[in-house]
mmCIF file of C-alpha atoms in Angstrom:
data_model
loop_
_atom_site.group_PDB
_atom_site.id
_atom_site.type_symbol
_atom_site.label_atom_id
_atom_site.label_comp_id
_atom_site.label_asym_id
_atom_site.label_seq_id
_atom_site.Cartn_x
_atom_site.Cartn_y
_atom_site.Cartn_z
ATOM 1 C CA UNK L 1 60.295 13.552 -19.112
ATOM 2 C CA UNK L 2 57.129 13.979 -21.070
ATOM 3 C CA UNK L 3 55.140 17.135 -21.628
ATOM 4 C CA UNK L 4 53.162 16.589 -18.264
ATOM 5 C CA UNK L 5 56.267 18.291 -16.733
ATOM 6 C CA UNK L 6 56.958 15.552 -14.114
ATOM 7 C CA UNK L 7 60.517 14.440 -13.911
ATOM 8 C CA UNK L 8 59.684 11.077 -12.294
ATOM 9 C CA UNK L 9 56.248 9.522 -12.465
ATOM 10 C CA UNK L 10 54.662 6.071 -12.097
ATOM 11 C CA UNK L 11 52.266 4.948 -14.562
ATOM 12 C CA UNK L 12 50.167 1.760 -14.353
ATOM 13 C CA UNK L 13 48.729 0.355 -17.782
ATOM 14 C CA UNK L 14 46.494 -2.494 -18.494
ATOM 15 C CA UNK L 15 48.524 -5.011 -20.583
ATOM 16 C CA UNK L 16 47.497 -8.549 -21.285
ATOM 17 C CA UNK L 17 45.985 -9.165 -17.913
ATOM 18 C CA UNK L 18 48.562 -7.608 -16.063
ATOM 19 C CA UNK L 19 49.340 -4.143 -14.539
ATOM 20 C CA UNK L 20 52.710 -2.678 -15.625
ATOM 21 C CA UNK L 21 54.341 -0.021 -13.169
ATOM 22 C CA UNK L 22 56.277 2.397 -15.456
ATOM 23 C CA UNK L 23 58.754 4.728 -13.911
ATOM 24 C CA UNK L 24 59.806 7.649 -16.087
ATOM 25 C CA UNK L 25 63.100 9.283 -15.041
ATOM 26 C CA UNK L 26 64.452 12.223 -16.922
ATOM 27 C CA UNK L 27 68.414 12.666 -17.177
ATOM 28 C CA UNK L 28 69.202 15.684 -19.518
ATOM 29 C CA UNK L 29 67.537 14.722 -22.822
ATOM 30 C CA UNK L 30 67.161 11.013 -22.184
ATOM 31 C CA UNK L 31 64.287 9.179 -20.598
ATOM 32 C CA UNK L 32 64.590 5.803 -19.087
ATOM 33 C CA UNK L 33 61.467 3.684 -18.346
ATOM 34 C CA UNK L 34 61.659 0.895 -15.913
ATOM 35 C CA UNK L 35 58.742 -1.509 -16.367
ATOM 36 C CA UNK L 36 57.809 -4.036 -13.737
ATOM 37 C CA UNK L 37 54.805 -6.250 -14.225
ATOM 38 C CA UNK L 38 52.522 -7.380 -11.337
ATOM 39 C CA UNK L 39 49.228 -9.170 -11.478
ATOM 40 C CA UNK L 40 45.990 -7.476 -11.111
ATOM 41 C CA UNK L 41 45.188 -9.484 -8.130
ATOM 42 C CA UNK L 42 47.935 -8.178 -6.211
ATOM 43 C CA UNK L 43 47.159 -4.620 -7.077
ATOM 44 C CA UNK L 44 43.771 -5.052 -5.524
ATOM 45 C CA UNK L 45 44.575 -6.742 -2.292
ATOM 46 C CA UNK L 46 41.908 -4.701 -0.520
ATOM 47 C CA UNK L 47 39.306 -6.210 -2.847
ATOM 48 C CA UNK L 48 38.278 -6.308 -6.438
ATOM 49 C CA UNK L 49 35.112 -5.268 -8.305
ATOM 50 C CA UNK L 50 32.512 -4.099 -6.073
ATOM 51 C CA UNK L 51 29.744 -6.255 -7.535
ATOM 52 C CA UNK L 52 27.135 -5.618 -5.030
ATOM 53 C CA UNK L 53 27.412 -1.980 -5.163
ATOM 54 C CA UNK L 54 27.373 -1.842 -8.873
ATOM 55 C CA UNK L 55 24.426 -4.197 -8.980
ATOM 56 C CA UNK L 56 22.455 -1.855 -6.565
ATOM 57 C CA UNK L 57 23.398 1.161 -8.736
ATOM 58 C CA UNK L 58 22.341 -0.562 -11.879
ATOM 59 C CA UNK L 59 19.060 -1.232 -10.348
ATOM 60 C CA UNK L 60 18.707 2.230 -9.074
ATOM 61 C CA UNK L 61 19.341 3.709 -12.478
ATOM 62 C CA UNK L 62 17.106 1.349 -14.257
ATOM 63 C CA UNK L 63 14.269 2.252 -11.906
ATOM 64 C CA UNK L 64 15.119 6.096 -12.394
ATOM 65 C CA UNK L 65 14.941 5.603 -16.186
ATOM 66 C CA UNK L 66 11.765 3.802 -16.103
ATOM 67 C CA UNK L 67 10.344 6.580 -13.720
ATOM 68 C CA UNK L 68 11.173 9.442 -15.994
ATOM 69 C CA UNK L 69 10.419 7.882 -19.194
ATOM 70 C CA UNK L 70 7.212 5.774 -18.394
ATOM 71 C CA UNK L 71 5.853 6.181 -14.787
ATOM 72 C CA UNK L 72 5.907 9.875 -14.691
ATOM 73 C CA UNK L 73 4.087 10.513 -17.957
ATOM 74 C CA UNK L 74 1.542 7.700 -17.609
ATOM 75 C CA UNK L 75 0.606 7.869 -13.838
ATOM 76 C CA UNK L 76 1.964 11.109 -12.101
ATOM 77 C CA UNK L 77 1.789 13.926 -14.726
ATOM 78 C CA UNK L 78 -2.021 13.414 -15.404
ATOM 79 C CA UNK L 79 -2.816 13.578 -11.690
ATOM 80 C CA UNK L 80 -0.454 16.644 -10.705
ATOM 81 C CA UNK L 81 1.439 18.519 -13.336
ATOM 82 C CA UNK L 82 3.929 19.567 -10.601
ATOM 83 C CA UNK L 83 5.617 16.201 -10.736
ATOM 84 C CA UNK L 84 7.403 17.619 -13.772
ATOM 85 C CA UNK L 85 9.849 19.196 -11.311
ATOM 86 C CA UNK L 86 11.146 15.898 -10.429
ATOM 87 C CA UNK L 87 12.811 15.756 -13.741
ATOM 88 C CA UNK L 88 15.230 18.597 -12.730
ATOM 89 C CA UNK L 89 17.291 16.646 -10.008
ATOM 90 C CA UNK L 90 17.263 13.458 -12.205
ATOM 91 C CA UNK L 91 19.118 15.338 -14.980
ATOM 92 C CA UNK L 92 21.964 15.814 -12.654
ATOM 93 C CA UNK L 93 22.395 12.097 -12.274
ATOM 94 C CA UNK L 94 23.187 11.827 -16.079
ATOM 95 C CA UNK L 95 26.952 11.761 -15.656
ATOM 96 C CA UNK L 96 26.863 9.334 -12.552
ATOM 97 C CA UNK L 97 24.767 7.053 -14.899
ATOM 98 C CA UNK L 98 27.347 7.148 -17.566
ATOM 99 C CA UNK L 99 30.128 6.453 -14.864
ATOM 100 C CA UNK L 100 28.511 3.029 -14.153
ATOM 101 C CA UNK L 101 28.172 2.478 -17.989
ATOM 102 C CA UNK L 102 31.874 3.054 -18.219
ATOM 103 C CA UNK L 103 32.639 0.428 -15.668
ATOM 104 C CA UNK L 104 31.008 -2.068 -17.847
ATOM 105 C CA UNK L 105 32.801 -0.808 -20.821
ATOM 106 C CA UNK L 106 36.147 -1.606 -19.060
ATOM 107 C CA UNK L 107 34.720 -4.992 -17.851
ATOM 108 C CA UNK L 108 34.773 -3.593 -14.281
ATOM 109 C CA UNK L 109 30.824 -3.859 -13.629
ATOM 110 C CA UNK L 110 31.035 -7.606 -12.863
ATOM 111 C CA UNK L 111 33.844 -10.214 -12.903
ATOM 112 C CA UNK L 112 31.675 -12.510 -15.176
ATOM 113 C CA UNK L 113 32.085 -11.092 -18.810
ATOM 114 C CA UNK L 114 28.602 -12.211 -19.726
ATOM 115 C CA UNK L 115 26.998 -10.592 -16.959
ATOM 116 C CA UNK L 116 29.139 -7.411 -17.459
ATOM 117 C CA UNK L 117 28.147 -7.413 -21.031
ATOM 118 C CA UNK L 118 24.484 -8.059 -20.351
ATOM 119 C CA UNK L 119 24.221 -5.026 -17.993
ATOM 120 C CA UNK L 120 26.130 -2.902 -20.205
ATOM 121 C CA UNK L 121 23.855 -3.490 -23.070
ATOM 122 C CA UNK L 122 20.860 -3.009 -21.020
ATOM 123 C CA UNK L 123 22.067 0.221 -19.430
ATOM 124 C CA UNK L 124 23.319 1.308 -22.849
ATOM 125 C CA UNK L 125 19.662 0.969 -24.241
ATOM 126 C CA UNK L 126 18.433 3.284 -21.480
ATOM 127 C CA UNK L 127 21.327 5.678 -22.106
ATOM 128 C CA UNK L 128 20.257 6.033 -25.651
ATOM 129 C CA UNK L 129 22.820 4.193 -27.666
ATOM 130 C CA UNK L 130 24.010 0.505 -28.269
ATOM 131 C CA UNK L 131 26.706 -0.645 -25.787
ATOM 132 C CA UNK L 132 28.978 -1.854 -28.834
ATOM 133 C CA UNK L 133 29.008 1.709 -30.123
ATOM 134 C CA UNK L 134 29.615 3.267 -26.637
ATOM 135 C CA UNK L 135 32.372 0.550 -25.787
ATOM 136 C CA UNK L 136 34.546 0.624 -28.920
ATOM 137 C CA UNK L 137 34.392 4.428 -29.146
ATOM 138 C CA UNK L 138 35.586 4.802 -25.458
ATOM 139 C CA UNK L 139 38.291 2.095 -25.789
ATOM 140 C CA UNK L 140 39.618 3.754 -28.875
ATOM 141 C CA UNK L 141 39.582 6.944 -27.133
ATOM 142 C CA UNK L 142 42.069 5.398 -24.654
ATOM 143 C CA UNK L 143 44.217 4.098 -27.407
ATOM 144 C CA UNK L 144 44.414 7.282 -29.183
ATOM 145 C CA UNK L 145 44.143 9.851 -26.474
ATOM 146 C CA UNK L 146 45.542 13.181 -27.227
ATOM 147 C CA UNK L 147 46.909 12.308 -30.725
ATOM 148 C CA UNK L 148 46.132 14.794 -33.286
ATOM 149 C CA UNK L 149 43.557 12.529 -34.915
ATOM 150 C CA UNK L 150 41.533 12.434 -31.610
ATOM 151 C CA UNK L 151 41.831 15.710 -29.640
ATOM 152 C CA UNK L 152 38.519 17.480 -29.389
ATOM 153 C CA UNK L 153 39.747 21.194 -29.216
ATOM 154 C CA UNK L 154 42.714 20.705 -31.863
ATOM 155 C CA UNK L 155 43.058 22.690 -34.856
ATOM 156 C CA UNK L 156 46.099 23.294 -37.136
ATOM 157 C CA UNK L 157 46.857 27.011 -37.535
ATOM 158 C CA UNK L 158 48.514 26.289 -40.826
ATOM 159 C CA UNK L 159 45.395 24.915 -42.408
ATOM 160 C CA UNK L 160 42.533 26.878 -40.818
ATOM 161 C CA UNK L 161 41.708 29.474 -38.198
ATOM 162 C CA UNK L 162 40.206 29.413 -34.855
ATOM 163 C CA UNK L 163 37.009 31.071 -36.126
ATOM 164 C CA UNK L 164 36.592 28.180 -38.518
ATOM 165 C CA UNK L 165 37.319 25.533 -36.032
ATOM 166 C CA UNK L 166 35.026 27.100 -33.452
ATOM 167 C CA UNK L 167 31.585 25.850 -34.789
ATOM 168 C CA UNK L 168 32.635 22.193 -34.872
ATOM 169 C CA UNK L 169 34.153 22.416 -31.434
ATOM 170 C CA UNK L 170 31.224 24.156 -29.756
ATOM 171 C CA UNK L 171 28.775 21.791 -31.402
ATOM 172 C CA UNK L 172 30.787 18.785 -30.155
ATOM 173 C CA UNK L 173 31.031 19.947 -26.554
ATOM 174 C CA UNK L 174 27.479 21.414 -26.108
ATOM 175 C CA UNK L 175 25.384 18.572 -27.632
ATOM 176 C CA UNK L 176 27.343 16.968 -30.716
ATOM 177 C CA UNK L 177 28.904 13.987 -28.857
ATOM 178 C CA UNK L 178 25.746 12.551 -27.399
ATOM 179 C CA UNK L 179 23.894 13.333 -30.587
ATOM 180 C CA UNK L 180 26.210 11.342 -32.568
ATOM 181 C CA UNK L 181 26.056 8.441 -30.164
ATOM 182 C CA UNK L 182 22.127 8.576 -30.352
ATOM 183 C CA UNK L 183 21.638 8.803 -34.055
ATOM 184 C CA UNK L 184 24.511 6.609 -35.178
ATOM 185 C CA UNK L 185 22.466 3.510 -34.789
ATOM 186 C CA UNK L 186 20.025 4.500 -37.446
ATOM 187 C CA UNK L 187 22.954 4.308 -40.037
ATOM 188 C CA UNK L 188 23.314 0.604 -39.211
ATOM 189 C CA UNK L 189 19.595 -0.208 -40.278
ATOM 190 C CA UNK L 190 20.844 0.314 -43.735
ATOM 191 C CA UNK L 191 21.863 -2.530 -45.921
ATOM 192 C CA UNK L 192 25.595 -3.580 -45.142
ATOM 193 C CA UNK L 193 26.643 -2.855 -48.678
ATOM 194 C CA UNK L 194 25.408 0.623 -48.511
ATOM 195 C CA UNK L 195 27.049 1.382 -44.937
ATOM 196 C CA UNK L 196 30.400 -0.021 -46.534
ATOM 197 C CA UNK L 197 30.271 2.236 -49.578
ATOM 198 C CA UNK L 198 29.316 5.242 -47.311
ATOM 199 C CA UNK L 199 32.460 4.337 -45.258
ATOM 200 C CA UNK L 200 34.641 4.023 -48.346
ATOM 201 C CA UNK L 201 33.499 7.205 -50.080
ATOM 202 C CA UNK L 202 33.044 9.610 -47.203
ATOM 203 C CA UNK L 203 35.492 8.625 -44.606
ATOM 204 C CA UNK L 204 39.297 8.907 -44.645
ATOM 205 C CA UNK L 205 40.782 5.438 -43.993
ATOM 206 C CA UNK L 206 42.922 6.624 -41.195
ATOM 207 C CA UNK L 207 40.166 8.628 -39.513
ATOM 208 C CA UNK L 208 38.783 7.561 -36.119
ATOM 209 C CA UNK L 209 35.250 7.278 -37.723
ATOM 210 C CA UNK L 210 36.731 4.985 -40.337
ATOM 211 C CA UNK L 211 38.397 2.723 -37.893
ATOM 212 C CA UNK L 212 35.194 2.345 -35.713
ATOM 213 C CA UNK L 213 32.971 1.798 -38.671
ATOM 214 C CA UNK L 214 35.273 -0.995 -39.897
ATOM 215 C CA UNK L 215 34.754 -2.771 -36.640
ATOM 216 C CA UNK L 216 31.115 -2.092 -36.427
ATOM 217 C CA UNK L 217 30.529 -3.851 -39.797
ATOM 218 C CA UNK L 218 31.621 -7.240 -38.478
ATOM 219 C CA UNK L 219 28.664 -9.575 -38.639
ATOM 220 C CA UNK L 220 28.366 -9.963 -34.852
ATOM 221 C CA UNK L 221 29.011 -6.358 -34.144
ATOM 222 C CA UNK L 222 26.213 -5.399 -36.707
ATOM 223 C CA UNK L 223 23.678 -7.897 -35.311
ATOM 224 C CA UNK L 224 24.236 -6.492 -31.854
ATOM 225 C CA UNK L 225 24.055 -2.921 -32.848
ATOM 226 C CA UNK L 226 20.968 -3.464 -35.000
ATOM 227 C CA UNK L 227 19.123 -5.351 -32.126
ATOM 228 C CA UNK L 228 20.089 -2.829 -29.422
ATOM 229 C CA UNK L 229 19.391 0.024 -31.866
ATOM 230 C CA UNK L 230 15.877 -1.357 -32.438
ATOM 231 C CA UNK L 231 15.185 -1.632 -28.842
ATOM 232 C CA UNK L 232 16.456 1.973 -28.153
ATOM 233 C CA UNK L 233 14.490 3.585 -30.915
ATOM 234 C CA UNK L 234 11.282 1.548 -29.671
ATOM 235 C CA UNK L 235 11.568 2.611 -26.009
ATOM 236 C CA UNK L 236 12.281 6.269 -26.904
ATOM 237 C CA UNK L 237 9.326 6.211 -29.352
ATOM 238 C CA UNK L 238 7.028 4.598 -26.680
ATOM 239 C CA UNK L 239 8.117 7.251 -24.169
ATOM 240 C CA UNK L 240 7.140 10.073 -26.509
ATOM 241 C CA UNK L 241 3.674 8.381 -26.926
ATOM 242 C CA UNK L 242 3.405 8.127 -23.174
ATOM 243 C CA UNK L 243 4.214 11.822 -22.738
ATOM 244 C CA UNK L 244 1.646 12.883 -25.261
ATOM 245 C CA UNK L 245 0.956 16.549 -25.152
ATOM 246 C CA UNK L 246 3.768 16.874 -22.597
ATOM 247 C CA UNK L 247 6.374 15.771 -25.137
ATOM 248 C CA UNK L 248 8.438 18.967 -24.557
ATOM 249 C CA UNK L 249 9.326 17.647 -21.012
ATOM 250 C CA UNK L 250 10.954 14.572 -22.693
ATOM 251 C CA UNK L 251 12.692 16.623 -25.185
ATOM 252 C CA UNK L 252 13.966 18.826 -22.503
ATOM 253 C CA UNK L 253 15.114 15.679 -20.377
ATOM 254 C CA UNK L 254 17.018 14.368 -23.581
ATOM 255 C CA UNK L 255 18.444 17.783 -24.217
ATOM 256 C CA UNK L 256 19.771 18.149 -20.823
ATOM 257 C CA UNK L 257 21.253 14.485 -20.985
ATOM 258 C CA UNK L 258 22.947 15.344 -24.224
ATOM 259 C CA UNK L 259 24.307 18.663 -23.044
ATOM 260 C CA UNK L 260 25.719 17.258 -19.727
ATOM 261 C CA UNK L 261 27.256 14.140 -21.444
ATOM 262 C CA UNK L 262 28.888 16.276 -24.315
ATOM 263 C CA UNK L 263 30.036 19.125 -22.109
ATOM 264 C CA UNK L 264 31.831 17.106 -19.555
ATOM 265 C CA UNK L 265 33.226 14.342 -21.490
ATOM 266 C CA UNK L 266 36.425 16.303 -22.525
ATOM 267 C CA UNK L 267 36.915 18.404 -19.399
ATOM 268 C CA UNK L 268 39.884 16.129 -18.340
ATOM 269 C CA UNK L 269 41.618 16.524 -21.505
ATOM 270 C CA UNK L 270 41.093 20.035 -22.619
ATOM 271 C CA UNK L 271 44.399 21.939 -22.933
ATOM 272 C CA UNK L 272 46.484 18.802 -22.035
ATOM 273 C CA UNK L 273 49.777 17.765 -23.780
ATOM 274 C CA UNK L 274 49.472 16.521 -27.386
ATOM 275 C CA UNK L 275 50.314 12.991 -27.885
ATOM 276 C CA UNK L 276 50.515 11.866 -24.381
ATOM 277 C CA UNK L 277 48.222 9.023 -24.521
ATOM 278 C CA UNK L 278 48.242 8.356 -20.834
ATOM 279 C CA UNK L 279 47.674 11.890 -19.675
ATOM 280 C CA UNK L 280 44.219 13.174 -18.206
ATOM 281 C CA UNK L 281 43.595 15.572 -15.353
ATOM 282 C CA UNK L 282 42.595 14.646 -11.877
ATOM 283 C CA UNK L 283 39.879 17.200 -10.806
ATOM 284 C CA UNK L 284 39.063 18.249 -7.324
ATOM 285 C CA UNK L 285 35.492 17.547 -6.227
ATOM 286 C CA UNK L 286 33.865 17.171 -2.689
ATOM 287 C CA UNK L 287 33.956 13.850 -1.338
ATOM 288 C CA UNK L 288 30.060 13.347 -1.706
ATOM 289 C CA UNK L 289 30.108 14.443 -5.285
ATOM 290 C CA UNK L 290 33.153 12.471 -6.158
ATOM 291 C CA UNK L 291 31.489 9.288 -4.790
ATOM 292 C CA UNK L 292 28.300 10.140 -6.744
ATOM 293 C CA UNK L 293 30.398 10.400 -9.923
ATOM 294 C CA UNK L 294 32.119 7.047 -8.974
ATOM 295 C CA UNK L 295 35.418 8.953 -8.687
ATOM 296 C CA UNK L 296 35.307 9.682 -12.413
ATOM 297 C CA UNK L 297 36.944 13.042 -11.413
ATOM 298 C CA UNK L 298 40.253 10.956 -10.787
ATOM 299 C CA UNK L 299 40.607 10.593 -14.499
ATOM 300 C CA UNK L 300 44.277 10.763 -14.684
ATOM 301 C CA UNK L 301 44.597 7.887 -12.474
ATOM 302 C CA UNK L 302 42.078 5.972 -14.621
ATOM 303 C CA UNK L 303 43.884 6.628 -17.925
ATOM 304 C CA UNK L 304 47.190 5.318 -16.594
ATOM 305 C CA UNK L 305 45.475 2.160 -15.491
ATOM 306 C CA UNK L 306 41.884 1.484 -16.799
ATOM 307 C CA UNK L 307 41.926 -1.828 -14.830
ATOM 308 C CA UNK L 308 41.290 -0.221 -11.486
ATOM 309 C CA UNK L 309 37.662 -0.273 -10.365
ATOM 310 C CA UNK L 310 36.103 2.922 -9.386
ATOM 311 C CA UNK L 311 36.075 2.161 -5.756
ATOM 312 C CA UNK L 312 39.936 1.779 -5.624
ATOM 313 C CA UNK L 313 40.788 5.002 -7.595
ATOM 314 C CA UNK L 314 41.227 7.012 -4.449
ATOM 315 C CA UNK L 315 43.678 4.480 -2.942
ATOM 316 C CA UNK L 316 45.540 4.445 -6.262
ATOM 317 C CA UNK L 317 45.672 8.376 -6.230
ATOM 318 C CA UNK L 318 47.077 8.460 -2.654
ATOM 319 C CA UNK L 319 49.621 5.600 -3.468
ATOM 320 C CA UNK L 320 50.758 7.623 -6.616
ATOM 321 C CA UNK L 321 51.111 10.795 -4.432
ATOM 322 C CA UNK L 322 48.659 12.275 -6.993
ATOM 323 C CA UNK L 323 47.825 16.003 -7.318
ATOM 324 C CA UNK L 324 44.689 17.662 -8.510
ATOM 325 C CA UNK L 325 44.876 19.698 -11.808
ATOM 326 C CA UNK L 326 42.463 22.178 -10.661
ATOM 327 C CA UNK L 327 38.591 22.292 -9.707
ATOM 328 C CA UNK L 328 36.147 20.234 -11.578
ATOM 329 C CA UNK L 329 33.855 23.039 -12.274
ATOM 330 C CA UNK L 330 36.446 25.669 -13.088
ATOM 331 C CA UNK L 331 37.969 23.265 -15.529
ATOM 332 C CA UNK L 332 34.591 22.721 -17.168
ATOM 333 C CA UNK L 333 34.047 26.376 -17.823
ATOM 334 C CA UNK L 334 37.533 26.769 -19.309
ATOM 335 C CA UNK L 335 36.397 24.640 -22.179
ATOM 336 C CA UNK L 336 34.328 27.634 -23.259
ATOM 337 C CA UNK L 337 37.486 29.469 -24.231
ATOM 338 C CA UNK L 338 37.264 27.519 -27.473
ATOM 339 C CA UNK L 339 39.656 25.504 -29.840
ATOM 340 C CA UNK L 340 43.267 25.785 -29.361
ATOM 341 C CA UNK L 341 46.135 25.482 -32.092
ATOM 342 C CA UNK L 342 48.154 22.388 -31.965
ATOM 343 C CA UNK L 343 51.265 24.819 -32.089
ATOM 344 C CA UNK L 344 50.116 26.513 -28.874
ATOM 345 C CA UNK L 345 49.894 23.202 -26.779
ATOM 346 C CA UNK L 346 52.645 21.388 -25.094
ATOM 347 C CA UNK L 347 53.806 18.266 -26.878
ATOM 348 C CA UNK L 348 54.726 14.929 -25.206
ATOM 349 C CA UNK L 349 58.609 14.182 -25.807
ATOM 350 C CA UNK L 350 59.498 10.864 -27.160
ATOM 351 C CA UNK L 351 60.535 8.164 -24.772
ATOM 352 C CA UNK L 352 64.311 7.302 -24.899
ATOM 353 C CA UNK L 353 64.383 3.603 -24.011
ATOM 354 C CA UNK L 354 62.592 1.096 -22.252
ATOM 355 C CA UNK L 355 63.954 -1.477 -19.821
ATOM 356 C CA UNK L 356 61.829 -4.424 -18.323
ATOM 357 C CA UNK L 357 62.849 -6.054 -14.924
#
């Protein structure tokens, strides 16, 4: 039994194009995992990727981004300053917009990989960061979830204090996550040799940043990041030009986007077991809000099987007899309690043995 406190649990995980059903049964101090593989096609008998819905949502978010970054400042604000209030409801679509990009990250936007990548890159540019950076950062999060090297709120009491860990933690959850995603492409405009020396001198080889940087320095990855980075910087610069003397409105829009992305990113992982890479919270939301968020609140189901499209997560939740770990908004506010010592968090127990059938 892991640190999740569940005696018997079913986990689905993506593995070489198949879905593994993992049953964990605890008997005294031993754990026995039974793994049964089944094709993804059989899992989604009721249907696969909701291509038409995803395409419609992509068109909607493209239109909304064009509206708030270009149409509003060029045509509407000069005629009536009151149009600025339309930016407020659009800010609350930030996380649903990210949820759609998240589908592309997991190749679940469209079954055609080139179409999936194309839309992912375009939406990433509108989001403010190259898709290659967003994609690998997120996939590495799945691989390292809740390990000491990756946890957002962790600090080691034997090395530092909560007071010393607090500034970095609050910066990360209040704006830092999005800020790093937005400004990191600027680093890749430097000569490749300079970037490599920066990595070797300033980043620990085993750190998450070093692992990501090593991948991004590949020729194909670097070309893509630079190309998408140029487009991202260009449209942001053009948007500031379009806003003119109303530029504080655009700045407020970007600050709101950064806060919402950063603050709600770790809500599913705060105060969860250390080193349980499959663990994440399912958080309760009303039906309309859950659908708006593309069922992202069922994050625990997503983490045990990232291969399930958003539209099928509720069915998987019911099939697993899943339960909620609290209210979405309450869990969000709990993050404000600050960083937590590794020594005060539950730790996942090692698995005893694995048996495949």
